[in-house]
Structures are given as structure tokens and as C-alpha cells.
Amino acid sequence: MINVEEAARSLSEEGFNFRSMKGVHAFHEKTDVTFGHLDDLTIEAYVATGEPMDKAGGYGIQGIAGSFVRRINGCYYNVVGFPLFRFCSELLKIEGSGRLTKAT
């Protein structure tokens, strides 16, 4: 968990970029997130909400901070916490048929 100062420092960098990478067995998923300009008052107000305190990078893209994001290059769900599409695609390769089937 980060503290208020660390969250504010991360968000105050002009053109703040955060790269989220997760490793799952034999693959990794990379997503680049680019933030717009955040003034000190906006950063202070956001940090005061408490939202960034338990988040990697000091922000929650699925919350208020989503409105700060200028661009995402990659998988949104990877930033939230788990690259679901990639995981399912890799799982289907392992399963062999390449398609979803009804569990029996």
C-alpha cells in the first residue's frame, strides 16, 4: 500500500505513464496507460478520496482516475488487475480445441 505523498508524486509527473505487466505461466501482457495533465488541486482532491491507496501505480482506472486517462495501449483488464482475454485465449490453446465448451 502506498502513502499519500507517493500517490501525489506519481500523479504529478507531466504525461505520467504507468506500465502494467502481469505474468501468467508462459505469457505476459503489457498495457501502457498515458495520463493527461493533472494539476496539483486535482491530484490533492483525488488522493484525498482514498481511492489510490491500495492500487498499483497509485490510481484505479476503473474508478475516478479513469477520467484522467488520455490513452490506453493494450488490455484494459490487465490494468484493472487481470488480462482476462489473453488468459482465456491461452487456456483454449492448452485445452486443445480452441473453443469454449459446456462443462459436464
Tab-separated table of C-alpha atoms in Angstrom:
chain	number	residue	atom	x	y	z
A	1	MET	CA	0.000	0.000	0.000
A	2	ILE	CA	1.357	3.446	-0.881
A	3	ASN	CA	1.049	6.612	1.175
A	4	VAL	CA	-0.466	9.991	0.274
A	5	GLU	CA	2.877	11.536	-0.704
A	6	GLU	CA	3.810	8.648	-3.030
A	7	ALA	CA	0.394	8.726	-4.733
A	8	ALA	CA	0.558	12.506	-5.244
A	9	ARG	CA	4.165	12.352	-6.518
A	10	SER	CA	3.318	9.682	-9.116
A	11	LEU	CA	0.285	11.554	-10.399
A	12	SER	CA	2.029	14.963	-10.548
A	13	GLU	CA	4.507	13.943	-13.257
A	14	GLU	CA	3.671	15.582	-16.601
A	15	GLY	CA	2.481	12.968	-19.110
A	16	PHE	CA	2.523	10.350	-16.350
A	17	ASN	CA	2.915	6.866	-17.824
A	18	PHE	CA	2.285	3.646	-15.983
A	19	ARG	CA	3.077	0.246	-17.416
A	20	SER	CA	1.149	-2.686	-16.015
A	21	MET	CA	2.620	-6.131	-16.597
A	22	LYS	CA	1.300	-9.428	-15.313
A	23	GLY	CA	2.967	-12.792	-15.781
A	24	VAL	CA	0.872	-15.932	-16.083
A	25	HIS	CA	2.718	-19.200	-16.757
A	26	ALA	CA	4.040	-18.891	-20.310
A	27	PHE	CA	2.924	-15.421	-21.324
A	28	HIS	CA	2.847	-11.841	-20.174
A	29	GLU	CA	0.557	-8.982	-21.081
A	30	LYS	CA	1.754	-5.375	-21.344
A	31	THR	CA	-0.539	-2.354	-21.254
A	32	ASP	CA	0.632	1.260	-21.425
A	33	VAL	CA	-1.583	3.913	-19.847
A	34	THR	CA	-0.996	7.615	-20.590
A	35	PHE	CA	-2.492	10.266	-18.352
A	36	GLY	CA	-3.443	13.807	-19.299
A	37	HIS	CA	-2.136	16.781	-17.321
A	38	LEU	CA	-3.268	16.762	-13.689
A	39	ASP	CA	-2.926	19.983	-11.712
A	40	ASP	CA	-1.980	19.945	-8.040
A	41	LEU	CA	-5.545	20.653	-6.871
A	42	THR	CA	-6.920	17.705	-8.859
A	43	ILE	CA	-4.213	15.390	-7.540
A	44	GLU	CA	-4.799	16.526	-3.963
A	45	ALA	CA	-8.559	16.006	-4.286
A	46	TYR	CA	-8.104	12.574	-5.861
A	47	VAL	CA	-5.637	11.379	-3.244
A	48	ALA	CA	-7.994	12.654	-0.513
A	49	THR	CA	-10.693	10.257	-1.769
A	50	GLY	CA	-8.523	7.363	-0.594
A	51	GLU	CA	-9.049	5.539	-3.886
A	52	PRO	CA	-5.364	5.313	-4.861
A	53	MET	CA	-4.106	3.995	-1.540
A	54	ASP	CA	-4.355	0.278	-2.331
A	55	LYS	CA	-3.701	0.473	-6.061
A	56	ALA	CA	-0.571	-0.287	-8.078
A	57	GLY	CA	0.696	2.980	-9.509
A	58	GLY	CA	-1.463	4.993	-7.131
A	59	TYR	CA	-4.610	5.044	-9.254
A	60	GLY	CA	-7.691	2.963	-10.026
A	61	ILE	CA	-8.546	3.144	-13.726
A	62	GLN	CA	-11.947	1.584	-13.004
A	63	GLY	CA	-12.763	4.453	-10.634
A	64	ILE	CA	-12.357	8.214	-10.601
A	65	ALA	CA	-8.884	8.043	-12.173
A	66	GLY	CA	-10.383	6.644	-15.370
A	67	SER	CA	-11.293	10.248	-16.186
A	68	PHE	CA	-7.577	11.179	-16.089
A	69	VAL	CA	-6.561	8.668	-18.775
A	70	ARG	CA	-5.742	10.083	-22.202
A	71	ARG	CA	-4.848	6.798	-23.887
A	72	ILE	CA	-4.574	3.064	-23.260
A	73	ASN	CA	-2.399	0.885	-25.465
A	74	GLY	CA	-3.245	-2.717	-24.638
A	75	CYS	CA	-5.734	-4.556	-22.481
A	76	TYR	CA	-7.910	-2.525	-20.089
A	77	TYR	CA	-8.494	-5.563	-17.887
A	78	ASN	CA	-4.741	-6.005	-17.487
A	79	VAL	CA	-4.620	-2.562	-15.871
A	80	VAL	CA	-7.569	-3.395	-13.613
A	81	GLY	CA	-5.752	-6.490	-12.461
A	82	PHE	CA	-6.021	-9.499	-14.751
A	83	PRO	CA	-5.593	-9.903	-18.541
A	84	LEU	CA	-8.791	-11.920	-18.928
A	85	PHE	CA	-8.978	-12.117	-22.742
A	86	ARG	CA	-5.352	-13.207	-23.083
A	87	PHE	CA	-5.712	-15.714	-20.251
A	88	CYS	CA	-8.792	-17.290	-21.851
A	89	SER	CA	-7.095	-17.379	-25.265
A	90	GLU	CA	-4.073	-19.151	-23.791
A	91	LEU	CA	-6.306	-21.516	-21.827
A	92	LEU	CA	-8.130	-22.521	-25.005
A	93	LYS	CA	-4.777	-23.312	-26.636
A	94	ILE	CA	-3.882	-25.577	-23.730
A	95	GLU	CA	-7.303	-27.216	-23.743
A	96	GLY	CA	-6.727	-28.122	-27.366
A	97	SER	CA	-9.976	-27.446	-29.188
A	98	GLY	CA	-9.554	-23.689	-29.437
A	99	ARG	CA	-13.193	-23.123	-28.495
A	100	LEU	CA	-15.313	-22.921	-25.397
A	101	THR	CA	-17.335	-25.971	-24.461
A	102	LYS	CA	-20.047	-26.614	-21.918
A	103	ALA	CA	-18.717	-28.064	-18.676
A	104	THR	CA	-20.006	-31.539	-17.919
